[in-house]
Short mmCIF file of C-alpha atoms in Angstrom, two decimals:
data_model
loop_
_atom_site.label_atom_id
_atom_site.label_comp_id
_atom_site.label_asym_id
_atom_site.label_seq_id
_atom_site.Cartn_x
_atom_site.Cartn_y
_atom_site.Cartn_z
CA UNK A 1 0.00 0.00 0.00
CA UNK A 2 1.48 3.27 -0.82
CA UNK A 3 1.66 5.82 1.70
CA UNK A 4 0.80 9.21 0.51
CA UNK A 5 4.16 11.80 1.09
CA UNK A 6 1.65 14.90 0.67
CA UNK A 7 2.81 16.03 4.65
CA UNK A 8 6.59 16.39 3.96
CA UNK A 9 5.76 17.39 0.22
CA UNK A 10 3.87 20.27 1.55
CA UNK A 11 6.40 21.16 3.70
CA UNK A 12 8.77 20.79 1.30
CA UNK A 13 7.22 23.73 -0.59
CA UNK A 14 6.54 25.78 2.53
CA UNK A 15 9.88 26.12 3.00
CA UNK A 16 13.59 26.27 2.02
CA UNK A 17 14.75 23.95 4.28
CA UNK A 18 13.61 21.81 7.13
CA UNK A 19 15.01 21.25 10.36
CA UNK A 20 14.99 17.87 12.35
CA UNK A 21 15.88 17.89 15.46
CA UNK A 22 17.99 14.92 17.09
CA UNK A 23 16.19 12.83 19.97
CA UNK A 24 13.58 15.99 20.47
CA UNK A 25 14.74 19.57 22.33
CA UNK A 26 16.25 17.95 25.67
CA UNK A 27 17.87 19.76 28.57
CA UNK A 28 17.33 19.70 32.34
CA UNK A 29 14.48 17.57 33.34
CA UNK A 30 13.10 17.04 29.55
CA UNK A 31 14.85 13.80 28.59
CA UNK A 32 15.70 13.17 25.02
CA UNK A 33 13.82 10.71 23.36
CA UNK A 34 10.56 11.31 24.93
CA UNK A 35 7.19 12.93 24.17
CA UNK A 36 8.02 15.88 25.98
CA UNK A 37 11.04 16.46 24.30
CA UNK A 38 9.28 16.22 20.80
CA UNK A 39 6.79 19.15 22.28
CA UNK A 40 9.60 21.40 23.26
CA UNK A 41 10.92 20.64 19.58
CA UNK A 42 7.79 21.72 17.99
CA UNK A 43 7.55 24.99 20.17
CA UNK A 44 10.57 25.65 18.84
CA UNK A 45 9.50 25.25 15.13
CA UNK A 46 10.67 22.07 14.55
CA UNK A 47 9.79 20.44 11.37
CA UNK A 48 10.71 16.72 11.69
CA UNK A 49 12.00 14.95 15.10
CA UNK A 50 13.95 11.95 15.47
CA UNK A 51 13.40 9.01 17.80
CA UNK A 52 15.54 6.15 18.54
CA UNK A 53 13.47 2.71 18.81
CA UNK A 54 15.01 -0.27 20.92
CA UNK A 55 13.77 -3.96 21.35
CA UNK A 56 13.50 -5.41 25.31
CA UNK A 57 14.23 -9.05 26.03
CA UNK A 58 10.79 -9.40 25.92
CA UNK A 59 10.22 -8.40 22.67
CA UNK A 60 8.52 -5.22 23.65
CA UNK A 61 9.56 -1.50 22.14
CA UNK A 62 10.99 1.34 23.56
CA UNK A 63 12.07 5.10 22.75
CA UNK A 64 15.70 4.73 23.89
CA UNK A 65 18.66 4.47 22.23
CA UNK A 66 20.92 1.82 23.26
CA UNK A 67 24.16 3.09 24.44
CA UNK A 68 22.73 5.55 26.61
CA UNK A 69 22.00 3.30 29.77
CA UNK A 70 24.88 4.57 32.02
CA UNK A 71 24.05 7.91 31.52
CA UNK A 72 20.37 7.93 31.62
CA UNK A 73 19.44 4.96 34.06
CA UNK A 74 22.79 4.25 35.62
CA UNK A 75 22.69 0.76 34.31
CA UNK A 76 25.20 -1.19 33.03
CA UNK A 77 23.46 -3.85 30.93
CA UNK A 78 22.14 -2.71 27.33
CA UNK A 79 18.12 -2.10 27.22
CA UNK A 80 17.99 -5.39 24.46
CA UNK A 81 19.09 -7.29 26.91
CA UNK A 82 16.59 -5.85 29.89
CA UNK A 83 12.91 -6.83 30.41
CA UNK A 84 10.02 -5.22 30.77
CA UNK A 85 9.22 -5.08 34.16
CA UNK A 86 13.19 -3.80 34.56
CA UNK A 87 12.81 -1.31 32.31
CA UNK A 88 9.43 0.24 33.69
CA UNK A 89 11.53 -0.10 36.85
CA UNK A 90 13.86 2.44 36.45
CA UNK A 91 13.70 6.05 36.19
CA UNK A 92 15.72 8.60 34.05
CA UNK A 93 18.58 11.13 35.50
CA UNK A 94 18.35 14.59 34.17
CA UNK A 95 20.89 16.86 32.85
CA UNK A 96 22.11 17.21 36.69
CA UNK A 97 22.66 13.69 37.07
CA UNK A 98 19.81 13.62 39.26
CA UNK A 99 16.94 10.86 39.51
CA UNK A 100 13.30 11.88 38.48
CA UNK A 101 9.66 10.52 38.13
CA UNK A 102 10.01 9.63 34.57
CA UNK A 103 10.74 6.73 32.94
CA UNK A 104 11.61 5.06 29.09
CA UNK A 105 8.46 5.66 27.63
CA UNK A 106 6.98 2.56 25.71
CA UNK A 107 6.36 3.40 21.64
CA UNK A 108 2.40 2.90 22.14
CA UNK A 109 2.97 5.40 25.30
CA UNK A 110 4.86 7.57 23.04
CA UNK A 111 2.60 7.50 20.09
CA UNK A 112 -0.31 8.16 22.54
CA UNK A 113 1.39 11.19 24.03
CA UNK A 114 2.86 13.41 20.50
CA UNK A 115 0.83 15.29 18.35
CA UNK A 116 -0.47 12.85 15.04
CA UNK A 117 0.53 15.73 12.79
CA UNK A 118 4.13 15.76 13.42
CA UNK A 119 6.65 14.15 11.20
CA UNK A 120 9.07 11.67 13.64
CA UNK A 121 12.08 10.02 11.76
CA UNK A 122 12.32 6.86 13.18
CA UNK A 123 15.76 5.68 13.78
CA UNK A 124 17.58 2.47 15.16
CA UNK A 125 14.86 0.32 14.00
CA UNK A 126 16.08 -1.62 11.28
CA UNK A 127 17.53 -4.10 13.35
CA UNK A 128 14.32 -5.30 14.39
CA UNK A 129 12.04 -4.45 11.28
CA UNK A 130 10.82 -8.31 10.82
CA UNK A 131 8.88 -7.77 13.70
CA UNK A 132 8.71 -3.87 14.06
CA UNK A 133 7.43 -3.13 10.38
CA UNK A 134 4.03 -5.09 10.87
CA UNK A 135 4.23 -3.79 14.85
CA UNK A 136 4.26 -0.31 13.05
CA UNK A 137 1.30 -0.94 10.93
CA UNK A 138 -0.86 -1.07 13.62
CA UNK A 139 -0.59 3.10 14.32
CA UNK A 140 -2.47 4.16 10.62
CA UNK A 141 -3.14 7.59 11.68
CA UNK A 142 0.28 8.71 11.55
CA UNK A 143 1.32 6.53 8.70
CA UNK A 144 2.43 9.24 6.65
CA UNK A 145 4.24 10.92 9.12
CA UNK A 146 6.88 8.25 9.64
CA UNK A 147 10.09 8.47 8.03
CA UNK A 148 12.11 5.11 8.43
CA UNK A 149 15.57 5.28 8.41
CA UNK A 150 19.16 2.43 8.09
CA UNK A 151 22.05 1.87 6.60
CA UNK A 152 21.41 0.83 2.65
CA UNK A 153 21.95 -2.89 3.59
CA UNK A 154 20.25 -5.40 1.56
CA UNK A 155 18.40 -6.92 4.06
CA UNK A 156 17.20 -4.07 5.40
CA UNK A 157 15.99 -2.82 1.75
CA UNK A 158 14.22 -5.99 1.19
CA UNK A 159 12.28 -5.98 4.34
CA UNK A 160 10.97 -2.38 3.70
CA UNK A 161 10.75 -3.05 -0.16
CA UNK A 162 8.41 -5.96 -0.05
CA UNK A 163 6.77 -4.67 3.31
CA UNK A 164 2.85 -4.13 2.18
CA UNK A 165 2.64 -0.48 3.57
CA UNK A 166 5.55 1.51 1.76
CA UNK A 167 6.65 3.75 4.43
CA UNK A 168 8.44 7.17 3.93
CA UNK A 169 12.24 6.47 3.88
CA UNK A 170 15.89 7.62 3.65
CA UNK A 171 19.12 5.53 3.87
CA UNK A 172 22.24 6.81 5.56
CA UNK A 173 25.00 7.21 3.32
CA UNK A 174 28.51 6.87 3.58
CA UNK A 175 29.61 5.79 -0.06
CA UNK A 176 28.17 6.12 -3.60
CA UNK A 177 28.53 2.65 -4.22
CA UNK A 178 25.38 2.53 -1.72
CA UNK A 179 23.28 4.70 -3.82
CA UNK A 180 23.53 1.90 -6.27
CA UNK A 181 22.21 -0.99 -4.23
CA UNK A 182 18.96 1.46 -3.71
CA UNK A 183 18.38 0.77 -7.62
CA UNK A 184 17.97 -2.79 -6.86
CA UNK A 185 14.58 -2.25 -4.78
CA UNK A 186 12.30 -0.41 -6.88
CA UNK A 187 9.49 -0.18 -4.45
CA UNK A 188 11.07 1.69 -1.22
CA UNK A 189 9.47 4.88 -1.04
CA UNK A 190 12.69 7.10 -0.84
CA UNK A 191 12.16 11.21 0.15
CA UNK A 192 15.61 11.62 0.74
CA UNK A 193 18.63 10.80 2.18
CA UNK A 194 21.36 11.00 4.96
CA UNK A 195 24.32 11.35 4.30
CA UNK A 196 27.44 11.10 6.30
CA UNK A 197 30.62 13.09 4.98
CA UNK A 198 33.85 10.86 5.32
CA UNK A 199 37.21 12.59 6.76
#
């Protein structure tokens, strides 16, 4: 099923340039990757924001990106490799270091809790898109508002190519030799890409 691109198209013409902003507007006790942090990004004019997505032991989704544990839950072991029930345990530290009432927020908590018209670039998903495309499916009002993102591998591409709902995406680049394995899946419904500038 085609997804219809008319909200980024639109804002595509509405402007010069849009800005995306990383993890939402964070800073004290707004958290990055959480709702709140998407609503400070759209006070702030935000066009697009970008979540991370991680997988529990359990098989359940979370807006978290993995490598942040130490620093945002003083834990040790990688989310992917935590339940649940440890997950909901544990609150977040602020930009003080400090504990507060606020925890990883689940993707259906998440989705629940932003504003359906906003365009949120989903990132760190790939990994898991077997089970997260179809997972995905399942929130149809913002279809059109989510961009997919991963690296241009070919497993990757052929899950979202032959996926039946052809969600917005754009590959991270670091090579032109990747642009040409894009040509080999016909189907992906590519608005743009990102691309990372080698030293």
């Amino acid at each position: 099923m085609k997804i219809n691109n008319r909200q980024l198209e639109q804002k595509l013409r509405e402007k010069d340039f849009l800005i995306l902003v990383h993890r939402g507007s964070h800073g004290g006790n707004i958290i990055e990757n959480t709702s709140d942090a998407v609503k400070v990004a759209l006070l702030q004019h935000a066009d697009m924001v970008e979540i991370d997505v991680s997988k529990s032991a359990d098989d359940n989704f979370y807006i978290f990106h993995d490598g942040g544990e130490k620093r945002l839950l003083h834990e040790l072991r990688n989310i992917k490799n935590l339940t649940s029930q440890e997950i909901k345990s544990k609150l977040l530290h602020n930009s003080l270091d400090e504990p507060i009432e606020k925890r990883i927020e689940s993707f259906d908590y998440f989705y629940t809790h932003v504003n359906h018209n906003t365009l949120i670039n989903i990132d760190r998903s790939w990994e898991y898109w077997e089970t997260f495309l179809p997972f995905l499916d399942k929130y149809s009002e913002m279809h059109e508002y989510f961009i997919l993102k991963s690296p241009p591998k070919r497993k990757y591409l052929r899950q979202l190519n032959d996926h039946r709902i052809k969600y917005l995406y754009f590959p991270i680049i670091t090579d032109l030799e990747q642009l040409e394995i894009l040509k080999e899946f016909p189907d992906l419904n590519l608005v743009g890409l990102e691309i990372i500038e080698s030293l």
